[in-house]
CSV table of C-alpha atoms in Angstrom, one decimal:
chain,number,residue,atom,x,y,z
B,28,MET,CA,43.8,19.7,5.2
B,29,ALA,CA,44.0,15.9,5.0
B,30,ALA,CA,45.2,15.8,8.6
B,31,THR,CA,42.2,17.9,9.7
B,32,ILE,CA,39.8,15.5,7.9
B,33,SER,CA,41.5,12.5,9.5
B,34,ARG,CA,41.2,13.9,13.0
B,35,HIS,CA,37.5,14.8,12.4
B,36,VAL,CA,36.7,11.3,11.1
B,37,PHE,CA,38.6,9.7,14.0
B,38,SER,CA,36.7,11.8,16.5
B,39,LYS,CA,33.4,10.7,15.0
B,40,MET,CA,34.5,7.1,15.1
B,41,LYS,CA,35.2,7.6,18.8
B,42,ASP,CA,31.7,8.9,19.3
B,43,LEU,CA,30.2,5.9,17.5
B,44,SER,CA,32.3,3.6,19.7
B,45,CYS,CA,30.5,5.0,22.8
B,46,PRO,CA,27.0,3.5,23.1
B,47,ASN,CA,25.8,6.6,25.0
B,48,SER,CA,26.9,9.1,22.4
B,49,ASN,CA,24.3,11.0,20.4
B,50,LEU,CA,25.6,9.7,17.1
B,51,TRP,CA,25.2,6.2,18.4
B,52,LYS,CA,21.6,6.9,19.3
B,53,VAL,CA,20.9,8.4,15.9
B,54,ALA,CA,22.5,5.4,14.2
B,55,LYS,CA,20.3,3.1,16.2
B,56,VAL,CA,17.1,5.1,15.3
B,57,ILE,CA,18.1,5.1,11.6
B,58,GLN,CA,18.8,1.3,11.7
B,59,LYS,CA,15.4,0.8,13.4
B,60,ARG,CA,13.5,2.9,10.9
B,61,CYS,CA,15.2,1.5,7.8
B,62,LEU,CA,14.3,-2.1,8.4
B,63,LEU,CA,11.6,-1.9,5.7
B,64,SER,CA,12.0,0.9,3.1
B,65,PRO,CA,9.3,3.6,3.1
B,66,ALA,CA,9.0,2.9,-0.6
B,67,PHE,CA,7.5,-0.5,0.2
B,68,SER,CA,4.2,0.9,1.2
B,69,CYS,CA,3.7,2.5,-2.3
B,70,ASN,CA,1.8,5.5,-0.8
B,71,LYS,CA,1.7,7.3,-4.2
B,72,GLU,CA,0.1,4.3,-5.9
B,73,TRP,CA,-2.4,3.9,-3.1
B,74,GLU,CA,-3.4,7.6,-3.2
B,75,SER,CA,-3.7,7.3,-7.0
B,76,ARG,CA,-6.0,4.4,-6.5
B,77,LEU,CA,-8.2,6.4,-4.2
B,78,SER,CA,-8.4,9.2,-6.9
B,79,GLU,CA,-10.2,6.8,-9.3
B,80,PRO,CA,-13.7,8.1,-10.3
B,81,VAL,CA,-15.6,5.6,-8.3
B,82,LEU,CA,-13.7,6.1,-5.0
B,83,SER,CA,-13.1,9.9,-5.3
B,84,LYS,CA,-16.9,10.6,-5.4
B,85,ILE,CA,-17.6,8.7,-2.2
B,86,ASN,CA,-18.6,10.6,0.9
B,87,THR,CA,-17.5,8.3,3.7
B,88,ASP,CA,-20.2,9.4,6.2
B,89,VAL,CA,-23.0,9.1,3.7
B,90,LEU,CA,-21.8,5.7,2.5
B,91,MET,CA,-21.5,4.5,6.1
B,92,SER,CA,-25.1,5.6,6.8
B,93,GLN,CA,-26.4,4.0,3.6
B,94,LEU,CA,-24.7,0.7,4.6
B,95,PHE,CA,-26.4,0.7,8.0
B,96,ILE,CA,-29.7,1.4,6.2
B,97,GLN,CA,-29.1,-1.6,3.8
B,98,PHE,CA,-28.4,-3.9,6.7
B,99,GLU,CA,-31.5,-2.7,8.5
B,100,LYS,CA,-33.7,-2.9,5.5
B,101,ASN,CA,-32.3,-5.9,3.6
B,102,GLY,CA,-30.2,-7.6,6.2
B,103,ALA,CA,-27.2,-7.5,3.9
B,104,ALA,CA,-24.9,-5.2,1.9
B,105,THR,CA,-23.0,-5.9,-1.3
B,106,ALA,CA,-19.3,-6.9,-1.3
B,107,VAL,CA,-18.6,-4.1,-3.7
B,108,ASP,CA,-20.0,-1.4,-1.4
B,109,MET,CA,-18.0,-2.8,1.6
B,110,GLU,CA,-14.8,-2.9,-0.5
B,111,ALA,CA,-15.3,0.7,-1.5
B,112,PHE,CA,-16.0,1.7,2.1
B,113,SER,CA,-12.9,-0.1,3.4
B,114,SER,CA,-10.7,2.0,1.0
B,115,LYS,CA,-12.0,5.2,2.6
B,116,ILE,CA,-11.7,4.2,6.3
B,117,ALA,CA,-8.8,6.7,6.6
B,118,ASP,CA,-11.5,9.5,6.3
B,119,VAL,CA,-13.4,8.2,9.3
B,120,HIS,CA,-12.7,9.9,12.6
B,121,ALA,CA,-10.9,7.6,15.1
B,122,THR,CA,-13.8,8.0,17.6
B,123,GLN,CA,-16.2,6.4,15.0
B,124,LEU,CA,-14.1,3.3,14.4
B,125,TYR,CA,-16.6,1.3,16.5
B,126,LEU,CA,-19.1,1.9,13.7
B,127,VAL,CA,-16.7,0.5,11.2
B,128,GLU,CA,-16.2,-2.6,13.4
B,129,THR,CA,-20.0,-2.9,13.7
B,130,LEU,CA,-20.3,-2.9,9.9
B,131,LEU,CA,-17.6,-5.5,9.5
B,132,GLN,CA,-19.4,-7.8,12.0
B,133,LYS,CA,-22.8,-7.3,10.2
B,134,PHE,CA,-21.2,-8.0,6.8
B,135,ARG,CA,-19.4,-11.1,8.0
B,136,LYS,CA,-22.7,-12.6,9.2
B,137,CYS,CA,-24.9,-11.6,6.3
B,138,SER,CA,-25.6,-13.6,3.1
B,139,GLN,CA,-23.0,-11.6,1.1
B,140,GLY,CA,-20.2,-12.3,3.6
B,141,VAL,CA,-18.9,-15.2,1.6
B,142,SER,CA,-18.4,-12.9,-1.4
B,143,ALA,CA,-16.0,-10.7,0.5
B,144,ILE,CA,-13.3,-9.2,-1.8
B,145,GLU,CA,-9.6,-9.7,-0.8
B,146,SER,CA,-8.9,-6.0,-1.1
B,147,MET,CA,-11.4,-5.2,1.6
B,148,SER,CA,-9.2,-6.6,4.3
B,149,HIS,CA,-6.2,-4.7,2.9
B,150,GLY,CA,-8.2,-1.5,2.9
B,151,VAL,CA,-9.3,-1.9,6.5
B,152,ILE,CA,-5.7,-2.5,7.6
B,153,ARG,CA,-4.3,0.4,5.7
B,154,GLY,CA,-7.0,2.7,7.0
B,155,TYR,CA,-6.3,1.7,10.6
B,156,LEU,CA,-2.6,2.2,10.1
B,157,GLN,CA,-3.2,5.7,8.6
B,158,LEU,CA,-5.3,6.6,11.6
B,159,ASN,CA,-2.5,5.3,13.9
B,160,GLN,CA,-5.0,2.8,15.4
B,161,ALA,CA,-3.1,-0.4,14.7
B,162,GLU,CA,-3.5,-1.7,18.2
B,163,ARG,CA,-7.3,-1.9,17.6
B,164,LEU,CA,-6.6,-4.2,14.7
B,165,LEU,CA,-5.2,-7.0,16.9
B,166,PRO,CA,-8.5,-8.3,18.4
B,167,ILE,CA,-10.1,-7.9,15.0
B,168,LEU,CA,-7.5,-10.0,13.3
B,169,GLN,CA,-7.6,-12.6,16.0
B,170,ASP,CA,-11.4,-12.9,15.8
B,171,LYS,CA,-11.8,-13.9,12.1
B,172,LEU,CA,-15.1,-15.7,12.8
B,173,ASN,CA,-16.9,-12.4,13.6
B,174,TYR,CA,-14.9,-9.9,11.5
B,175,GLY,CA,-13.6,-11.9,8.6
B,176,ILE,CA,-10.4,-9.9,8.1
B,177,PHE,CA,-7.7,-12.0,6.4
B,178,PRO,CA,-4.5,-10.0,5.8
B,179,ASP,CA,-2.6,-10.5,2.5
B,180,ASP,CA,1.2,-10.6,2.3
B,181,THR,CA,1.7,-6.8,2.0
B,182,SER,CA,-0.7,-6.2,4.9
B,183,PHE,CA,1.3,-8.5,7.1
B,184,CYS,CA,4.5,-6.7,6.1
B,185,LEU,CA,3.0,-3.2,6.9
B,186,LEU,CA,1.7,-4.4,10.3
B,187,LEU,CA,5.0,-6.0,11.3
B,188,ASP,CA,7.1,-3.0,10.2
B,189,HIS,CA,4.7,-0.7,12.1
B,190,PHE,CA,5.0,-2.6,15.4
B,191,ILE,CA,8.8,-3.2,15.0
B,192,GLU,CA,9.4,0.4,14.4
B,193,LYS,CA,7.4,1.3,17.5
B,194,GLY,CA,9.4,-1.3,19.5
B,195,ASP,CA,6.1,-3.2,20.3
B,196,LEU,CA,7.6,-6.7,19.9
B,197,GLU,CA,4.7,-8.4,21.6
B,198,SER,CA,2.2,-7.1,19.1
B,199,ALA,CA,4.6,-8.0,16.2
B,200,VAL,CA,4.8,-11.5,17.5
B,201,LYS,CA,1.0,-11.7,17.6
B,202,ILE,CA,0.9,-10.7,13.9
B,203,SER,CA,3.5,-13.4,13.2
B,204,ILE,CA,1.3,-15.9,15.0
B,205,GLU,CA,-1.6,-14.8,12.7
B,206,MET,CA,0.7,-15.5,9.7
B,207,MET,CA,1.4,-19.0,11.1
B,208,LEU,CA,-2.3,-19.7,11.7
B,209,GLN,CA,-3.0,-18.7,8.1
B,210,ASP,CA,-0.2,-21.1,7.2
B,211,ASP,CA,1.3,-18.3,5.1
B,212,MET,CA,5.1,-18.1,5.4
B,213,THR,CA,6.0,-18.2,1.7
B,214,HIS,CA,6.3,-14.4,1.3
B,215,ASN,CA,10.0,-13.5,1.7
B,216,ALA,CA,9.6,-10.0,3.3
B,217,GLY,CA,6.8,-11.1,5.6
B,218,ARG,CA,8.8,-14.1,6.8
B,219,LEU,CA,11.9,-12.1,7.4
B,220,LEU,CA,10.1,-9.5,9.4
B,221,ALA,CA,8.4,-12.2,11.4
B,222,LEU,CA,11.8,-13.8,12.0
B,223,TYR,CA,13.2,-10.5,13.2
B,224,ALA,CA,10.3,-9.9,15.6
B,225,CYS,CA,10.4,-13.4,17.0
B,226,SER,CA,14.2,-13.5,17.4
B,227,LYS,CA,14.2,-10.2,19.3
B,228,TYR,CA,11.2,-11.2,21.4
B,229,LEU,CA,12.9,-14.5,22.3
B,230,GLU,CA,16.1,-12.8,23.3
B,231,GLU,CA,14.3,-10.3,25.5
B,232,ASN,CA,11.7,-12.6,27.1
B,233,LYS,CA,13.6,-15.9,27.2
B,234,GLU,CA,13.3,-16.3,31.0
B,235,SER,CA,9.5,-15.6,31.2
B,236,LEU,CA,8.8,-17.6,28.0
B,237,LEU,CA,10.8,-20.6,29.3
B,238,ALA,CA,9.9,-20.3,33.0
B,239,ALA,CA,10.1,-23.5,35.0
B,240,PHE,CA,7.0,-25.7,35.2
B,241,THR,CA,5.1,-24.9,38.3
B,242,ASP,CA,1.4,-25.8,37.7
B,243,ASP,CA,-0.3,-28.4,35.5
B,244,ASN,CA,-3.0,-25.8,34.8
B,245,LYS,CA,-5.6,-28.5,34.5
B,246,PRO,CA,-9.0,-27.3,33.3
B,247,GLN,CA,-11.5,-27.3,36.2
B,248,LEU,CA,-15.3,-27.3,36.2
B,249,ASP,CA,-17.1,-24.9,38.5
B,250,ASP,CA,-18.3,-26.9,41.4
B,251,ASP,CA,-21.0,-24.4,42.3
B,252,GLU,CA,-22.6,-24.7,38.8
B,253,ASP,CA,-24.9,-27.7,38.6
B,254,ASP,CA,-27.3,-26.4,35.9
B,255,TYR,CA,-26.8,-27.8,32.4
B,256,VAL,CA,-26.5,-25.2,29.7
B,257,VAL,CA,-26.7,-25.4,25.9
B,258,GLN,CA,-23.3,-26.1,24.4
B,259,ARG,CA,-22.2,-23.5,21.9
B,260,PHE,CA,-19.7,-25.7,20.3
B,261,ILE,CA,-19.3,-29.4,19.4
B,262,PRO,CA,-16.8,-31.0,21.7
B,263,MET,CA,-13.8,-32.0,19.6
B,264,HIS,CA,-11.8,-34.8,21.1
B,265,ASN,CA,-9.1,-34.5,18.5
B,266,PHE,CA,-6.4,-31.8,19.0
B,267,ASP,CA,-5.3,-30.4,15.6
B,268,ASP,CA,-2.1,-28.9,17.0
B,269,HIS,CA,-2.6,-25.7,15.0
B,270,PHE,CA,-5.8,-23.8,15.4
B,271,ASP,CA,-6.5,-25.4,18.8
B,272,ILE,CA,-3.3,-24.2,20.4
B,273,THR,CA,-3.8,-21.6,23.2
B,274,ASP,CA,-0.5,-21.9,25.1
B,275,GLU,CA,1.7,-18.9,24.4
B,276,LYS,CA,4.9,-20.8,24.3
B,277,ARG,CA,3.6,-23.5,21.9
B,278,LEU,CA,2.1,-20.8,19.6
B,279,PHE,CA,5.4,-19.0,19.5
B,280,GLY,CA,7.3,-22.3,18.9
B,281,ARG,CA,4.9,-23.3,16.1
B,282,THR,CA,5.5,-19.9,14.4
B,283,LEU,CA,9.3,-20.3,14.6
B,284,ASP,CA,8.9,-23.9,13.3
B,285,LEU,CA,7.1,-22.7,10.1
B,286,ILE,CA,9.6,-19.8,9.6
B,287,GLY,CA,12.5,-22.2,9.8
B,288,ARG,CA,10.9,-24.7,7.4
B,289,HIS,CA,10.0,-22.1,4.7
B,290,GLY,CA,13.3,-20.2,5.0
B,291,THR,CA,16.4,-20.7,3.0
B,292,ASN,CA,18.7,-23.6,3.8
B,293,CYS,CA,21.1,-21.9,6.1
B,294,PRO,CA,22.3,-22.3,9.7
B,295,ILE,CA,20.1,-19.4,11.0
B,296,HIS,CA,16.9,-20.9,9.7
B,297,GLN,CA,17.9,-24.4,10.8
B,298,SER,CA,18.6,-23.0,14.3
B,299,TYR,CA,15.1,-21.4,14.5
B,300,LEU,CA,13.5,-24.6,13.2
B,301,LEU,CA,15.1,-26.6,16.1
B,302,ILE,CA,14.2,-23.8,18.6
B,303,GLY,CA,10.6,-23.8,17.2
B,304,LEU,CA,10.2,-27.6,17.6
B,305,ALA,CA,11.6,-27.3,21.2
B,306,LEU,CA,9.2,-24.5,22.2
B,307,HIS,CA,6.3,-26.3,20.4
B,308,GLU,CA,7.3,-29.4,22.4
B,309,ASP,CA,7.4,-31.6,19.3
B,310,PHE,CA,10.4,-33.5,20.8
B,311,ASP,CA,10.0,-36.5,18.5
B,312,LYS,CA,10.7,-34.5,15.4
B,313,LEU,CA,13.4,-32.5,17.2
B,314,PHE,CA,15.3,-35.6,18.4
B,315,SER,CA,15.0,-37.1,14.9
B,316,LEU,CA,16.7,-34.1,13.4
B,317,LEU,CA,19.4,-34.0,16.1
B,318,GLU,CA,20.0,-37.7,15.6
B,319,ALA,CA,20.4,-37.3,11.9
B,320,TYR,CA,22.9,-34.5,12.5
B,321,ILE,CA,24.9,-36.6,14.9
B,322,GLU,CA,25.1,-39.5,12.5
B,323,ASN,CA,26.1,-37.5,9.4
B,324,PRO,CA,27.0,-33.8,10.2
B,325,GLU,CA,28.7,-33.3,6.8
B,326,ASN,CA,25.4,-33.8,4.9
B,327,CYS,CA,23.2,-31.9,7.4
B,328,GLN,CA,22.8,-28.2,8.0
B,329,GLN,CA,24.8,-26.8,10.9
B,330,PHE,CA,23.1,-24.8,13.6
B,331,TYR,CA,24.2,-22.4,16.4
B,332,ARG,CA,25.3,-23.6,19.8
B,333,GLU,CA,22.7,-21.4,21.5
B,334,VAL,CA,20.0,-23.8,20.3
B,335,LEU,CA,21.1,-26.4,22.9
B,336,GLN,CA,20.4,-24.0,25.8
B,337,VAL,CA,16.9,-23.3,24.5
B,338,ILE,CA,16.2,-27.1,24.2
B,339,GLU,CA,17.3,-27.7,27.8
B,340,LEU,CA,15.1,-24.8,29.1
B,341,SER,CA,12.2,-26.0,27.0
B,342,LEU,CA,12.4,-29.5,28.3
B,343,ALA,CA,12.4,-28.2,31.9
B,344,ALA,CA,9.5,-25.9,31.1
B,345,CYS,CA,7.4,-28.6,29.4
B,346,ARG,CA,4.0,-28.9,30.9
B,347,PHE,CA,2.7,-32.4,31.4
B,348,LYS,CA,-0.7,-33.9,32.1
B,349,THR,CA,-1.3,-35.7,35.4
B,350,GLU,CA,-4.2,-37.6,33.9
B,351,THR,CA,-6.4,-37.9,30.8
B,352,ILE,CA,-9.6,-35.9,31.3
B,353,VAL,CA,-12.9,-37.7,30.5
B,354,ARG,CA,-16.1,-35.9,31.2
B,355,GLU,CA,-19.8,-36.7,30.9
B,356,PRO,CA,-21.3,-35.8,27.5
B,357,GLY,CA,-22.4,-32.2,27.5
B,358,SER,CA,-20.0,-31.1,30.2
B,359,GLU,CA,-16.7,-31.0,28.1
B,360,LEU,CA,-14.5,-28.0,28.1
B,361,LYS,CA,-12.7,-26.5,25.1
B,362,GLU,CA,-9.4,-26.8,27.1
B,363,ASP,CA,-9.8,-30.5,27.6
B,364,SER,CA,-8.4,-31.6,24.2
B,365,GLU,CA,-5.3,-29.4,24.5
B,366,TYR,CA,-4.6,-30.6,28.0
B,367,ASN,CA,-5.0,-34.3,27.0
B,368,ALA,CA,-2.6,-33.7,24.1
B,369,ARG,CA,0.2,-32.9,26.5
B,370,HIS,CA,3.0,-35.3,27.2
B,371,SER,CA,2.7,-37.3,30.4
B,372,LEU,CA,5.2,-37.0,33.3
B,373,GLU,CA,6.8,-40.3,32.2
B,374,GLU,CA,7.2,-39.1,28.6
B,375,LYS,CA,8.8,-35.8,29.8
B,376,GLU,CA,11.3,-37.7,32.0
B,377,SER,CA,12.1,-40.0,29.1
B,378,TYR,CA,12.7,-37.0,26.8
B,379,ILE,CA,15.0,-35.4,29.3
B,380,ALA,CA,17.0,-38.6,29.7
B,381,LYS,CA,17.2,-39.1,26.0
B,382,TYR,CA,18.5,-35.6,25.5
B,383,GLN,CA,21.1,-36.0,28.2
B,384,GLU,CA,22.4,-39.1,26.4
B,385,MET,CA,22.3,-37.3,23.1
B,386,LYS,CA,24.0,-34.2,24.4
B,387,ALA,CA,27.3,-36.1,25.1
B,388,ARG,CA,27.4,-37.0,21.4
B,389,LEU,CA,26.3,-33.6,20.3
B,390,ASP,CA,29.3,-32.0,22.0
B,391,GLU,CA,31.6,-33.9,19.6
B,392,THR,CA,29.9,-32.4,16.5
B,393,PRO,CA,30.7,-29.0,15.0
B,394,PHE,CA,28.6,-26.0,15.9
B,395,ILE,CA,28.5,-22.3,14.9
B,396,ASP,CA,29.6,-20.2,17.8
B,397,GLY,CA,28.5,-16.8,16.5
B,398,ASN,CA,25.8,-14.6,17.9
B,399,LEU,CA,22.5,-15.9,16.6
B,400,LEU,CA,20.6,-12.6,17.1
B,401,SER,CA,23.1,-10.3,15.4
B,402,ASP,CA,23.5,-12.7,12.5
B,403,THR,CA,19.7,-12.9,12.2
B,404,GLN,CA,19.4,-9.2,12.0
B,405,GLU,CA,22.1,-9.0,9.3
B,406,LEU,CA,20.2,-11.8,7.4
B,407,VAL,CA,16.9,-9.9,7.6
B,408,THR,CA,18.4,-6.6,6.6
B,409,LYS,CA,20.1,-8.1,3.5
B,410,GLY,CA,17.1,-10.2,2.6
B,411,LEU,CA,14.7,-7.2,2.7
B,412,GLN,CA,17.1,-5.1,0.6
B,413,ASP,CA,17.5,-7.9,-2.0
B,414,SER,CA,13.7,-8.5,-2.4
B,415,LEU,CA,12.6,-4.8,-2.1
B,416,GLN,CA,12.2,-4.0,-5.8
B,417,ALA,CA,10.4,-7.3,-6.5
B,418,ASP,CA,8.1,-6.8,-3.6
B,419,ILE,CA,7.3,-3.2,-4.6
B,420,GLN,CA,6.5,-4.3,-8.2
B,421,ALA,CA,4.3,-7.2,-6.9
B,422,TYR,CA,2.4,-4.8,-4.7
B,423,ARG,CA,1.9,-2.4,-7.6
B,424,ASP,CA,0.6,-5.2,-9.8
B,425,GLN,CA,-1.7,-6.3,-7.0
B,426,LEU,CA,-3.2,-2.8,-6.7
B,427,ASN,CA,-3.8,-2.7,-10.4
B,428,THR,CA,-5.4,-6.1,-10.3
B,429,TRP,CA,-7.7,-5.0,-7.4
B,430,SER,CA,-8.7,-1.9,-9.4
B,431,GLU,CA,-9.6,-4.1,-12.4
B,432,ILE,CA,-11.6,-6.4,-10.2
B,433,ARG,CA,-13.5,-3.5,-8.7
B,434,LYS,CA,-14.5,-2.2,-12.2
B,435,GLN,CA,-15.7,-5.7,-13.2
B,436,ASN,CA,-17.6,-6.1,-10.0
B,437,ILE,CA,-19.3,-2.7,-10.4
B,438,LYS,CA,-20.4,-3.6,-13.9
B,439,LEU,CA,-21.8,-6.9,-12.7
B,440,GLN,CA,-23.6,-5.1,-9.9
B,441,GLU,CA,-25.0,-2.5,-12.2
B,442,ARG,CA,-26.2,-5.3,-14.5
B,443,ALA,CA,-27.7,-7.1,-11.5
B,444,PHE,CA,-29.5,-4.0,-10.4
B,445,SER,CA,-30.8,-3.4,-13.9
B,446,LEU,CA,-32.1,-6.9,-14.2
B,447,LYS,CA,-33.7,-6.6,-10.8
B,448,GLY,CA,-35.4,-3.4,-11.8
B,449,LYS,CA,-36.7,-4.9,-15.1
B,450,GLN,CA,-37.9,-7.9,-13.2
B,451,GLN,CA,-39.9,-5.7,-10.8
B,452,LEU,CA,-41.5,-3.8,-13.7
B,453,LEU,CA,-42.4,-7.1,-15.4
B,454,ASP,CA,-43.9,-8.4,-12.1
B,455,GLU,CA,-46.0,-5.2,-11.7
B,456,LYS,CA,-47.2,-5.4,-15.3
B,457,ILE,CA,-48.2,-9.1,-15.0
B,458,LYS,CA,-50.0,-8.3,-11.8
B,459,GLU,CA,-51.9,-5.4,-13.5
B,460,LEU,CA,-52.8,-7.6,-16.5
B,461,THR,CA,-54.0,-10.4,-14.2
B,462,GLU,CA,-56.3,-8.0,-12.3
B,463,LYS,CA,-57.7,-6.6,-15.6
B,464,GLU,CA,-58.3,-10.2,-16.8
B,465,GLU,CA,-60.2,-11.0,-13.7
B,466,LEU,CA,-62.4,-8.0,-14.1
B,467,LEU,CA,-63.1,-8.8,-17.8
B,468,ASN,CA,-63.8,-12.5,-17.1
B,469,TYR,CA,-65.6,-12.0,-13.8
B,470,PHE,CA,-69.1,-13.1,-14.8
B,471,GLU,CA,-67.7,-16.1,-16.8
B,472,LYS,CA,-65.7,-17.3,-13.8
B,473,GLN,CA,-68.0,-16.0,-11.1
B,474,ASN,CA,-68.3,-19.3,-9.3
B,475,GLU,CA,-64.6,-20.0,-9.4
B,476,ILE,CA,-63.8,-16.6,-7.9
B,477,SER,CA,-66.4,-17.0,-5.2
B,478,LEU,CA,-65.1,-20.5,-4.2
B,479,ALA,CA,-61.5,-19.0,-4.2
B,480,LEU,CA,-62.6,-16.2,-1.9
B,481,LEU,CA,-64.4,-18.6,0.4
B,482,ARG,CA,-61.2,-20.7,0.7
B,483,THR,CA,-59.3,-17.7,1.7
B,484,GLY,CA,-61.8,-16.9,4.4
B,485,LYS,CA,-62.3,-13.3,3.1
B,486,PRO,CA,-65.9,-11.9,2.9
B,487,VAL,CA,-67.5,-12.0,-0.6
B,488,GLU,CA,-68.5,-8.6,-1.9
B,489,GLU,CA,-72.2,-8.0,-2.6
B,490,VAL,CA,-73.0,-7.7,-6.3
B,491,GLY,CA,-76.5,-6.5,-6.1
B,492,GLU,CA,-79.9,-8.0,-6.9
B,493,VAL,CA,-80.2,-10.8,-9.4
B,494,ASP,CA,-83.2,-11.6,-11.6
B,495,ASP,CA,-85.3,-14.6,-10.4
B,496,THR,CA,-84.9,-16.3,-13.8
B,497,GLU,CA,-81.1,-16.3,-13.3
B,498,TYR,CA,-81.0,-17.1,-9.7
B,499,VAL,CA,-82.6,-20.1,-7.9
B,500,ALA,CA,-82.6,-19.8,-4.1
B,501,GLU,CA,-82.3,-22.7,-1.8
B,502,PRO,CA,-85.4,-24.5,-0.6
B,503,GLY,CA,-87.4,-22.5,1.9
B,504,LYS,CA,-86.2,-19.2,0.6
B,505,ARG,CA,-87.5,-19.3,-3.0
B,506,GLY,CA,-89.4,-16.3,-4.1
B,507,LYS,CA,-87.0,-14.0,-2.3
B,508,LYS,CA,-84.2,-11.9,-3.7
B,509,GLY,CA,-80.8,-13.6,-3.0
B,510,LYS,CA,-77.2,-12.7,-2.9
B,511,LEU,CA,-74.3,-14.5,-4.4
B,512,GLY,CA,-72.3,-16.5,-2.1
B,513,VAL,CA,-74.9,-16.7,0.7
């Protein structure tokens, strides 16, 4: 019996040793789907939240119609209504998502847009994920000015896990870049998922990402366009090296830079910090770290030997400026500041020469010769497992906090509506009393009323004939019946 079991186990081990075997494929699928535990999404807690009295009574189609009416009538909708609607987006048909996006744009631009509740963005993201429309979220997340969707830590994790599970590394990297732009790499699970996506993307697209420099891509004005147009932005001559970055390689490098800085003090994070600085073309900081490592390797964090190859390719692919662009006021382009922030050809050549001199000394220092990608995947898997329970509990607490905030906001809104209704009743009562007072005091304040009407340009109503003893006509008309105000 024991021999039979041993032969069975050995045959299965042989199957796993063959990359084309069915067991191997199943193992790869399981590994791929278990990157983030299904328990992380807290689906039961989310559904329980939707069963609360306020949300359970909402008819999504009716609420969406009422929101459009509010925008048409008042030019704004309340943040409470938009937050409640965002929680029910999963009930909207996929063909009507354009209406949801229209509402988000209207709310972002209305007076109540500054009062947007954090849970609104989370509800929008979960709704799109439930409808399997995550791809439509990418342009929405990238256009924060018009949509105002700012993902929280859990939303980033859900999006990254979704795209990684689908094998869409490019979209996962775009989500990682959004995390970088929000300067939010402190959440452990989100940072690890971003690291996984970026490391896989770098391995699979290293050649295209680090393609040799071929064109300076200098911004050009259209020679056929001579008419001046109104500028829709204020030309910024300062390049902030964060929000102003448009180059794909530099955005990717900036993301890896922040991941490495906020990660644990280990060779893997140190390696990606150096890779990020190289791709971001921040060679001064890069060489400073390398010089410190050469001078005192015992007190500095080691890194993988693969990093040197990326540095060499990044130096070769570094785009340089051929000149500093200076245009006439009113004709500046957005791309000018980024182009002017590039290194010059002389600076690029000096960096290459400095690295060649430094590389001879680097070869004498210790390196880690393991496989950076496989070690990264092990680090990510272990890190996600270690922080899973804490992340789940933090998410549950966040859902409870959002529920309490909604209850408080609803009470405040009901109170505001009650005060507004009472104010309207008081205004109507005051208006009614004012009109009654005018009627009662008409003959006492007849001249004042007539003068007031004359100032407004409105015709004075006839009040009938007046006794001659009470009315004195103007010269030439005395002895005739007169009318007030003539």
